[in-house]
Amino acid sequence: MKGRWGWVTPFVVCGLAALLPLFLSKYYLHMAVIVLMWAFLAVAWNILGGYGGLHSLGNGLFMGVGGYGAAYLVLHGGVSPWLSMVIFGVVAGVMGAFVGYLCFRYGLKGAYFALVTIAFTEAAVYVVSNWGALGASNGLSLPIAKENNLAMLQFTSEKGYFYAILALLLVLVLFTRWLAGRRFGYRLISVRENEEAAEALGVGTFATKMWAIVLSAAITAVGGVFYVTLFNYIDPRSVFGEAISVQILLYAIVGGLSTVWGPVVGAAILVPIAEIVRSSALGQKFQGAYLLTYGVILVVTMLFMPKGIVGLAHDIRRRFGGRSAAPGPPAVFPEKLETESAGKDGLAP
Amino acid sequence: MTHLLEVENLTRQFGGLTAVNKLSFYMDQGEVVGLIGPNGAGKTTCFNMISGSMRPSMGTVRFRGEVISGLKAHQVTKRGLTRTFQVVQPFPEMSALENVMIGAFARHRSRQAAEDKAGEVLERIAMKHKATVLARDLTLLELKRLEIGKALATEPELLLLDEVAAGLTPVEIDDILALVRKLNSEGMSLLVVEHVMKVIMNLSHRIVVLNFGSKISEGTAKEIAKDPAVLDAYLGEEGYVA
Ligand SMILES: Nc1ncnc2c1ncn2[C@@H]1O[C@H](COP(=O)(O)OP(=O)(O)OP(=O)(O)O)[C@@H](O)[C@H]1O
Ligand SMILES: [Mg+2]
């Protein structure tokens, strides 16, 4: 599937998915839209988190930039959300560069990087909660669509949203594939695997990480724009809260880090499970039951397939002599983390 | 005439410890120079500073006349100087081929070109049959070869080798020796750190001896083997100089 014809796969998969509205009821179609939206956000997270090994726990920040920005411009001036995707993609990219510069200048990675991203997102909760123009803690609401309007990304049925997010996801998957298969993609993985060795082999590790966070942030903001046009509502906790950032990461990890399809598969499996649990008797009784379910699934995944579902498939294919076009996924927590300081050159025997 | 590599007053302190102390030496095109000294003498620290992975506290490094101290390691590599690590530094989740490709990308933008180059390099280091094996599944010998392969793929003019023979059996050492000699005969200059005396004595045109960070001797293998200062430094480590 990978080799020369690999680029056909996304078209085939999305082509088949495009038939879903013929079979699905309104309820399940809505679920499909949500799956695709999370898949989009998880694929964007994966560029930095999976390929780059920099696990951001603050992608809600960039999502919020897109969501709030688009909502504000719809309410004040009726600017098309499509245009907002470009504008706030750039804005979030710049913010990503800022966060990245602060972290990478001082060589922060692992838990330290994650903590900084959490801090920024938490700060956003307080800033936006006190920002009158953005509705403070009440958030912003968009008027409900009375007719289909593609330019404003407003639809009266789920079908419109479904095709919009499917198209966005198709473009993103193609982009990720392209990125992973070229020099930048290889270098990004080398930085994740061994930064010192990468640098010695001519990889500008700082610039590589900067590009990764800028891309990931910009694309996440695009997902945020879609989020607000879908729900017609955004408030500080819903995007800047930790639940969102954690969910994104969970889909990527369970599906398989640094694989093109991993985050998509992760979202496709986990989102419906969450919805089913949430609407079950148990879920009605205990609000957080779906989070508990996620926790169990995460633990099981890490125990039995540390490289996620798609990562496991990669490994199996490699074992049987297959060749893959791009380097494979890492285990979620590579052993390198523990031996990092011990293995430093010059101090070892 | 400018030398290929000129190290001048190179110094590095770690707190109160002076790991490398006012070290000066030079290398010319096509030379193999050995850098030896007892454990902790400062050899690796010296490599770190020359290759750009560590900033010197003082002193300069010139490569082909250009001051390179202060540059980042990846910029030094682009200029044609790269190093291997004493403790092998593979990319564990990448295949042997992909490991070498990262080096090749220093000279080639397109993936296909980097892959072709990496294929050639794997052939040279006798690792072609391991191309698709993940680095984390390779043996120490294979990782040592890969370490050289990654560096070769960047097409260096000057290659710094940090103890490539350590931990290998005599037969494996001969293999690596043959490879290094071949590289030199093809015009590559090499600065070699090695504990295994057989390797260093056999290979080097000249040898620089470090002890406690300072240069204590310099000359051909014959000359330094007779130098009382060197014999002194290695006292208690007999068996190294035989
Ligand atoms: N990053 C560092 N921080 C503090 N001290 C260091 C660091 N790197 C090296 N040193 C110290 O500097 C001195 C020189 O170390 P270096 O690794 O350069 O020696 P070496 O000649 O390569 O030794 P070996 O033969 O054991 O590899 C040692 O005393 C070492 O403990
Ligand atoms: Mg050393």
XYZ file of C-alpha atoms and ligand atoms in Angstrom:
623
model
C 0.000 0.000 0.000
C 2.918 2.310 0.677
C 5.287 2.230 -2.290
C 4.665 3.949 -5.569
C 0.877 3.792 -5.461
C 0.588 4.710 -1.813
C -0.737 8.170 -2.574
C -3.846 6.573 -4.060
C -4.849 5.134 -0.687
C -6.135 8.410 0.804
C -8.343 8.964 -2.237
C -9.754 5.463 -2.078
C -10.403 5.631 1.656
C -12.019 9.056 1.459
C -13.933 8.033 -1.655
C -15.427 5.101 0.210
C -16.104 7.255 3.254
C -17.923 9.707 0.991
C -20.588 7.041 0.494
C -21.374 6.895 4.213
C -24.144 9.522 4.184
C -26.121 7.099 1.995
C -26.217 4.559 4.787
C -25.995 6.411 8.064
C -28.830 7.843 10.070
C -28.601 11.453 11.229
C -27.307 10.368 14.619
C -24.498 8.252 13.214
C -23.655 10.799 10.546
C -23.171 13.364 13.277
C -20.883 10.906 15.030
C -18.953 10.472 11.778
C -18.459 14.228 11.498
C -17.081 14.327 15.022
C -14.795 11.366 14.293
C -13.392 13.160 11.245
C -12.910 16.386 13.161
C -10.933 14.644 15.908
C -9.023 12.697 13.303
C -8.030 15.986 11.655
C -6.869 17.459 14.960
C -4.985 14.298 15.888
C -3.194 14.146 12.525
C -2.122 17.762 13.061
C -0.888 16.936 16.577
C 0.988 13.938 15.190
C 3.314 16.077 13.076
C 4.946 17.486 16.182
C 4.019 14.827 18.733
C 4.445 11.683 16.678
C 7.122 12.419 14.109
C 8.888 14.988 16.267
C 8.391 13.202 19.588
C 7.372 16.469 21.242
C 4.160 15.644 23.050
C 2.209 18.850 23.236
C -0.515 18.894 25.855
C -1.635 22.311 24.779
C -2.961 22.006 21.260
C -6.266 23.334 22.575
C -4.514 26.715 22.541
C -4.122 26.682 18.771
C -7.579 25.220 18.307
C -8.981 28.087 20.376
C -7.148 30.653 18.282
C -8.864 29.295 15.175
C -12.240 28.843 16.852
C -12.415 32.184 18.609
C -10.900 34.054 15.686
C -13.334 32.620 13.180
C -16.346 33.166 15.456
C -15.363 36.759 16.118
C -14.935 37.516 12.428
C -18.262 35.871 11.550
C -20.042 37.983 14.161
C -18.213 41.191 13.283
C -18.048 41.490 9.531
C -19.317 38.169 8.311
C -15.894 36.966 7.245
C -15.919 33.496 5.684
C -14.513 30.790 7.978
C -12.512 29.523 4.998
C -10.627 32.805 5.018
C -10.322 32.559 8.805
C -8.595 29.216 8.357
C -5.828 31.027 6.497
C -5.694 34.058 8.782
C -5.712 32.171 12.064
C -3.582 29.400 10.657
C -0.918 32.059 10.273
C -1.656 33.567 13.698
C -1.460 30.171 15.405
C 1.714 29.396 13.450
C 3.316 32.529 14.857
C 2.153 31.614 18.362
C 3.542 28.125 17.862
C 6.853 29.665 16.841
C 6.842 31.692 20.047
C 6.151 28.694 22.281
C 8.657 26.641 20.302
C 11.357 29.264 20.504
C 11.013 29.474 24.286
C 11.182 25.698 24.672
C 13.725 24.700 22.047
C 16.145 27.533 22.779
C 16.625 25.935 26.173
C 16.442 22.389 24.880
C 13.185 21.535 26.652
C 11.623 18.245 25.670
C 9.646 15.381 27.147
C 7.666 16.283 30.241
C 9.176 19.775 30.401
C 7.938 20.655 26.944
C 4.522 19.231 27.753
C 4.327 21.309 30.931
C 5.109 24.539 29.108
C 2.361 23.838 26.571
C -0.095 23.161 29.407
C 0.910 26.428 31.057
C 0.226 28.442 27.920
C -3.162 26.821 27.435
C -4.142 27.359 31.060
C -3.095 30.983 30.740
C -5.375 31.275 27.707
C -8.352 30.176 29.840
C -7.809 33.130 32.160
C -7.010 35.652 29.463
C -10.052 34.774 27.353
C -12.354 34.428 30.376
C -11.690 38.101 31.046
C -11.762 39.297 27.465
C -15.047 41.105 26.868
C -14.872 41.157 23.092
C -14.623 37.363 23.135
C -17.635 36.983 25.414
C -15.489 36.429 28.508
C -16.470 33.237 30.301
C -19.799 32.999 28.411
C -18.024 32.428 25.123
C -19.330 33.232 21.686
C -22.396 31.817 19.898
C -22.962 31.829 16.174
C -26.490 32.072 14.735
C -27.945 28.717 13.676
C -27.964 28.260 9.906
C -31.297 28.678 8.128
C -29.950 27.608 4.767
C -26.922 25.861 3.312
C -24.084 28.287 2.761
C -20.785 26.726 1.724
C -18.914 30.033 1.841
C -19.856 30.508 5.479
C -19.461 26.801 6.298
C -23.063 26.674 7.509
C -25.305 23.756 6.660
C -28.788 22.721 7.638
C -27.902 19.037 7.612
C -24.975 16.966 8.812
C -24.146 16.048 5.238
C -22.588 19.431 4.457
C -20.321 19.314 7.488
C -19.445 15.740 6.690
C -18.164 16.519 3.217
C -16.385 19.659 4.355
C -14.385 17.920 7.077
C -13.797 14.863 4.872
C -12.258 17.118 2.223
C -10.111 18.887 4.823
C -8.935 15.564 6.211
C -8.097 14.254 2.742
C -5.907 17.280 2.052
C -4.220 16.953 5.444
C -3.532 13.232 5.047
C -2.014 13.839 1.609
C 0.078 16.666 3.034
C 1.318 14.548 5.958
C 2.217 11.691 3.629
C 4.136 14.050 1.408
C 5.902 15.640 4.368
C 6.824 12.308 5.968
C 8.337 11.021 2.754
C 10.690 13.909 2.133
C 13.852 15.173 3.773
C 12.035 17.188 6.410
C 10.062 14.153 7.588
C 13.138 11.969 7.922
C 15.018 14.689 9.724
C 12.148 15.304 12.116
C 12.157 11.633 13.103
C 15.934 11.666 13.498
C 15.589 14.567 15.924
C 13.087 12.557 17.921
C 15.277 9.460 17.890
C 18.606 11.054 18.788
C 19.053 14.775 18.683
C 22.798 14.836 19.217
C 23.439 12.333 16.441
C 21.095 14.202 14.114
C 22.910 17.475 14.697
C 26.277 15.815 14.006
C 24.911 14.534 10.688
C 23.995 17.969 9.442
C 20.433 18.271 10.715
C 19.582 21.753 11.975
C 17.655 20.374 14.918
C 16.384 23.716 16.201
C 14.991 24.785 12.828
C 13.473 21.345 12.279
C 11.571 21.476 15.560
C 10.481 25.046 14.919
C 8.960 24.124 11.565
C 7.209 21.163 13.124
C 5.526 23.202 15.844
C 4.571 25.964 13.394
C 2.937 23.492 10.998
C 1.207 21.580 13.770
C -0.142 24.764 15.359
C -1.340 26.262 12.072
C -3.190 23.126 11.025
C -4.701 22.716 14.493
C -6.140 26.223 14.190
C -7.815 25.176 10.930
C -9.448 22.348 12.883
C -10.520 24.894 15.493
C -12.277 26.966 12.843
C -14.202 23.906 11.742
C -15.049 23.108 15.365
C -16.798 26.432 15.908
C -18.723 26.299 12.628
C -19.939 22.821 13.580
C -21.044 23.537 17.135
C -21.827 27.239 16.620
C -20.478 27.804 20.077
C -17.163 28.220 21.807
C -16.189 29.030 25.386
C -12.849 29.098 27.203
C -13.118 25.732 28.971
C -14.347 23.858 25.911
C -11.208 24.514 23.863
C -8.552 25.561 26.355
C -9.521 22.963 28.972
C -7.161 20.050 29.409
C -9.733 17.462 28.281
C -9.449 18.531 24.630
C -5.685 18.508 24.520
C -5.566 15.093 26.166
C -8.146 13.608 23.803
C -6.165 14.677 20.744
C -3.074 12.982 22.080
C -4.971 9.857 23.049
C -6.313 9.262 19.539
C -2.817 9.599 18.072
C -1.217 7.294 20.628
C -3.825 4.550 20.453
C -3.901 4.708 16.655
C -0.136 4.864 16.259
C 2.303 7.748 16.557
C 4.113 8.998 13.464
C 2.024 6.992 11.063
C -0.125 8.804 8.543
C -3.258 6.851 9.396
C -2.743 6.139 13.078
C -4.536 9.203 14.429
C -7.411 8.629 11.999
C -7.811 5.027 13.106
C -7.519 6.068 16.756
C -10.280 8.629 16.416
C -12.455 6.259 14.397
C -12.324 3.675 17.180
C -12.303 5.816 20.316
C -14.801 8.557 19.480
C -17.721 6.165 18.892
C -16.811 4.220 22.025
C -16.959 7.447 24.011
C -20.320 8.338 22.480
C -21.755 4.915 23.199
C -20.536 4.932 26.785
C -21.799 8.468 27.252
C -25.294 7.607 26.099
C -25.420 4.273 27.951
C -27.132 3.888 31.327
C -23.763 3.883 33.029
C -22.655 7.014 31.231
C -25.868 8.787 32.202
C -25.198 7.969 35.827
C -21.474 8.773 35.905
C -20.502 11.831 33.903
C -16.869 10.888 33.441
C -17.456 7.239 32.533
C -16.141 7.750 29.015
C -12.870 9.164 30.350
C -12.509 6.065 32.478
C -13.048 3.962 29.372
C -10.362 5.951 27.570
C -7.994 5.356 30.452
C -8.511 1.613 30.306
C -8.033 1.552 26.528
C -4.845 3.590 26.837
C -3.383 1.207 29.401
C -4.308 -1.842 27.342
C -2.786 -0.261 24.231
C 0.474 0.550 25.960
C 0.722 -2.942 27.374
C -0.044 -4.901 24.252
C 0.811 -2.623 21.357
C 3.037 0.222 22.494
C 3.254 1.495 18.943
C -0.494 1.730 18.558
C -2.763 -0.089 16.160
C -1.217 1.102 12.923
C 2.282 0.854 14.416
C 1.657 -2.819 15.118
C 0.624 -3.333 11.506
C 3.834 -1.624 10.350
C 5.932 -3.907 12.520
C 4.218 -6.986 11.215
C 4.778 -5.874 7.641
C 8.422 -5.108 8.312
C 8.883 -8.548 9.828
C 7.610 -10.161 6.674
C 10.133 -8.313 4.554
C 8.004 -5.420 3.432
C 9.669 -2.097 2.809
C 8.034 1.054 3.996
C 8.427 4.424 2.379
C 8.967 6.320 5.581
C 10.507 5.421 8.935
C 8.274 3.669 11.395
C 6.642 4.820 14.578
C 8.263 4.925 17.990
C 7.018 3.154 21.050
C 4.985 5.640 23.041
C 7.700 6.045 25.629
C 10.966 5.025 24.009
C 13.645 3.570 26.292
C 15.821 6.448 25.203
C 14.093 8.706 27.709
C 15.525 6.773 30.617
C 19.024 6.317 29.262
C 19.301 9.813 27.864
C 21.606 11.233 30.511
C 23.403 7.997 31.222
C 24.400 7.571 27.604
C 25.854 11.047 27.162
C 29.086 10.919 25.295
C 32.211 11.421 27.338
C 30.727 10.401 30.648
C 30.153 6.807 29.709
C 32.895 4.225 30.143
C 50.187 27.534 3.770
C 46.994 26.932 5.674
C 46.507 23.541 7.222
C 43.355 21.469 6.847
C 42.678 21.694 10.570
C 44.280 24.075 13.027
C 43.489 23.845 16.706
C 44.794 26.731 18.769
C 44.820 27.041 22.541
C 41.655 24.989 22.766
C 40.413 24.923 26.349
C 37.359 23.600 28.114
C 36.497 23.820 31.761
C 33.784 21.954 33.623
C 33.442 23.872 36.854
C 36.857 23.608 38.454
C 38.014 20.821 36.159
C 40.021 21.732 33.066
C 39.195 18.871 30.719
C 41.200 20.287 27.811
C 43.976 22.776 28.482
C 45.407 25.105 25.808
C 45.660 22.357 23.236
C 47.220 23.277 19.901
C 47.906 21.028 16.946
C 47.306 20.891 13.212
C 46.511 18.391 10.499
C 47.139 18.411 6.783
C 45.079 17.089 3.922
C 45.378 13.297 3.600
C 46.843 12.748 7.048
C 45.756 10.287 9.685
C 46.463 11.754 13.092
C 46.020 9.790 16.289
C 44.853 11.443 19.478
C 45.683 9.313 22.497
C 45.815 9.597 26.231
C 44.709 7.769 29.368
C 41.057 7.625 30.445
C 39.661 11.061 31.101
C 42.521 12.819 29.310
C 40.081 15.005 27.386
C 40.010 13.320 23.993
C 36.251 13.191 23.600
C 35.880 16.716 24.930
C 38.356 17.806 22.278
C 36.257 16.054 19.599
C 33.113 17.695 20.933
C 34.661 21.125 20.562
C 36.154 20.551 17.109
C 32.900 19.126 15.733
C 30.750 21.892 17.206
C 28.746 19.855 19.733
C 30.378 21.778 22.588
C 31.563 25.350 22.845
C 35.185 25.825 23.857
C 35.834 27.932 26.957
C 38.739 29.407 25.027
C 40.684 28.940 21.834
C 39.837 28.515 18.178
C 39.397 25.790 15.627
C 40.090 26.515 11.969
C 38.998 24.218 9.187
C 40.414 24.971 5.730
C 41.343 28.387 7.016
C 37.879 29.248 8.283
C 37.190 29.670 11.996
C 34.563 27.063 12.849
C 34.564 27.259 16.639
C 31.258 28.881 17.538
C 29.364 27.195 14.716
C 26.681 24.617 15.444
C 27.542 20.978 14.787
C 25.262 20.777 11.752
C 26.994 23.787 10.198
C 30.404 22.197 10.749
C 29.158 19.002 9.124
C 28.014 20.978 6.076
C 31.564 22.321 5.750
C 32.958 18.805 5.484
C 33.965 17.861 9.012
C 32.064 15.277 10.994
C 32.558 12.842 13.832
C 31.449 9.492 15.197
C 30.510 8.982 18.819
C 32.397 6.894 21.353
C 29.092 5.539 22.616
C 27.218 4.601 19.442
C 24.331 6.970 18.712
C 21.916 5.249 16.343
C 18.356 6.255 15.504
C 16.816 3.139 17.101
C 13.432 3.082 15.356
C 14.887 3.695 11.917
C 16.309 1.005 9.643
C 20.030 0.858 8.910
C 19.359 2.404 5.510
C 17.316 5.239 7.012
C 20.019 5.874 9.613
C 22.554 6.399 6.866
C 20.098 8.449 4.812
C 20.014 11.096 7.541
C 23.713 11.630 6.890
C 23.192 11.591 3.136
C 20.536 14.305 3.399
C 23.353 16.678 4.346
C 24.354 16.622 0.667
C 21.188 15.546 -1.116
C 17.820 17.198 -1.003
C 15.768 14.514 -2.718
C 14.875 11.314 -0.945
C 15.790 9.164 -3.912
C 19.291 10.643 -4.129
C 19.798 10.213 -0.372
C 18.576 6.639 -0.585
C 20.958 5.844 -3.440
C 23.849 7.405 -1.565
C 22.933 5.503 1.611
C 22.801 2.274 -0.399
C 26.348 2.879 -1.644
C 27.568 3.602 1.869
C 25.942 0.462 3.267
C 27.786 -1.506 0.621
C 31.098 0.042 1.702
C 30.583 -0.808 5.342
C 29.370 -4.313 4.455
C 25.887 -3.712 5.828
C 23.826 -3.936 2.662
C 22.151 -7.122 3.873
C 20.958 -5.298 6.989
C 19.425 -2.344 5.138
C 15.867 -2.900 6.370
C 16.743 -3.994 9.910
C 15.880 -1.482 12.621
C 18.947 -0.051 14.336
C 17.706 -1.220 17.714
C 17.962 -4.814 16.477
C 21.604 -4.530 15.335
C 24.631 -5.978 17.151
C 27.393 -3.804 18.597
C 29.699 -4.498 15.651
C 26.938 -3.552 13.251
C 26.179 -0.401 15.209
C 29.855 0.555 15.132
C 29.873 0.118 11.374
C 26.648 2.057 11.104
C 28.170 4.858 13.154
C 30.911 5.162 10.529
C 28.407 4.772 7.714
C 26.217 7.635 8.926
C 29.238 9.908 9.108
C 30.549 8.804 5.697
C 27.218 9.617 4.114
C 27.772 13.285 4.913
C 30.799 13.067 2.575
C 33.334 14.510 5.011
C 36.750 15.751 4.054
C 37.892 15.256 7.629
C 36.409 12.502 9.748
C 36.876 12.257 13.507
C 36.635 8.708 14.825
C 36.110 8.272 18.573
C 37.149 4.768 19.654
C 35.585 2.816 16.822
C 37.497 -0.308 17.836
C 36.495 -0.330 21.498
C 34.588 -3.440 22.476
C 35.333 -5.349 19.284
C 37.203 -8.639 18.846
C 40.622 -8.633 17.129
C 39.116 -9.933 13.893
C 36.448 -7.238 13.905
C 39.101 -4.638 14.641
C 41.078 -5.736 11.575
C 37.933 -5.275 9.503
C 37.419 -1.736 10.687
C 41.127 -0.985 10.287
C 40.979 -2.052 6.676
C 38.009 0.224 6.085
C 39.699 3.224 7.671
C 42.842 2.625 5.644
C 40.809 2.421 2.472
C 39.087 5.716 3.251
C 42.445 7.367 3.796
C 43.867 5.961 0.565
C 40.924 7.564 -1.197
C 41.949 10.944 0.153
C 39.980 11.327 3.348
C 41.779 12.837 6.330
C 41.154 11.258 9.711
C 41.603 12.232 13.326
C 41.439 9.053 15.366
C 40.936 8.542 19.087
C 41.716 5.007 20.098
C 42.658 3.058 23.168
C 43.689 -0.004 21.248
C 47.348 0.759 20.598
C 47.641 -1.671 17.727
C 45.136 0.412 15.836
C 46.651 3.775 16.513
C 50.250 2.734 15.926
C 49.353 1.024 12.687
C 47.211 3.720 11.285
C 48.506 7.141 12.203
C 51.057 9.227 10.385
C 51.414 11.327 13.517
C 50.204 11.039 17.077
C 49.219 13.680 19.614
C 49.317 12.576 23.249
C 47.072 14.158 25.869
C 47.286 13.804 29.623
C 45.001 15.643 32.034
C 43.882 17.850 29.178
C 47.328 19.006 28.080
C 49.432 17.914 25.156
C 52.457 16.085 26.511
C 53.946 14.757 23.311
C 53.589 14.732 19.564
C 55.313 12.794 16.808
C 55.403 9.545 14.855
C 54.457 6.286 16.544
C 58.136 5.428 16.966
C 58.947 8.770 18.518
C 56.187 8.854 21.059
C 56.737 5.230 22.066
C 60.198 6.295 23.277
C 59.092 9.535 24.917
C 59.543 9.267 28.692
C 56.654 11.686 29.320
C 54.318 9.341 27.464
C 55.603 6.259 29.252
C 55.061 8.111 32.509
C 51.501 9.024 31.689
C 50.684 5.457 30.828
C 52.388 4.017 33.912
C 49.951 1.755 35.617
C 48.191 1.336 32.340
C 50.949 -0.923 31.012
C 49.957 -3.104 28.169
C 48.725 -0.128 26.225
C 52.173 0.892 25.054
C 53.988 -2.300 24.292
N 29.770 17.180 30.105
C 30.707 17.082 31.074
N 30.486 17.631 32.283
C 31.421 17.550 33.266
N 32.588 16.919 33.130
C 32.871 16.334 31.953
C 31.933 16.390 30.858
N 32.473 15.726 29.810
C 33.680 15.293 30.231
N 33.916 15.650 31.493
C 35.145 15.364 32.262
O 36.240 15.851 31.499
C 37.342 14.970 31.562
C 37.725 14.543 30.172
O 36.726 13.681 29.667
P 36.748 13.079 28.208
O 35.511 12.311 28.019
O 37.052 14.130 27.232
O 37.979 12.088 28.311
P 38.461 10.995 27.267
O 39.892 11.275 27.032
O 37.586 10.931 26.100
O 38.331 9.695 28.143
P 37.970 8.193 27.704
O 39.221 7.584 27.234
O 37.523 7.564 28.985
O 36.916 8.261 26.668
C 36.904 13.806 32.446
O 37.399 14.039 33.752
C 35.406 13.880 32.423
O 34.852 13.397 33.614
Mg 36.346 9.571 25.253
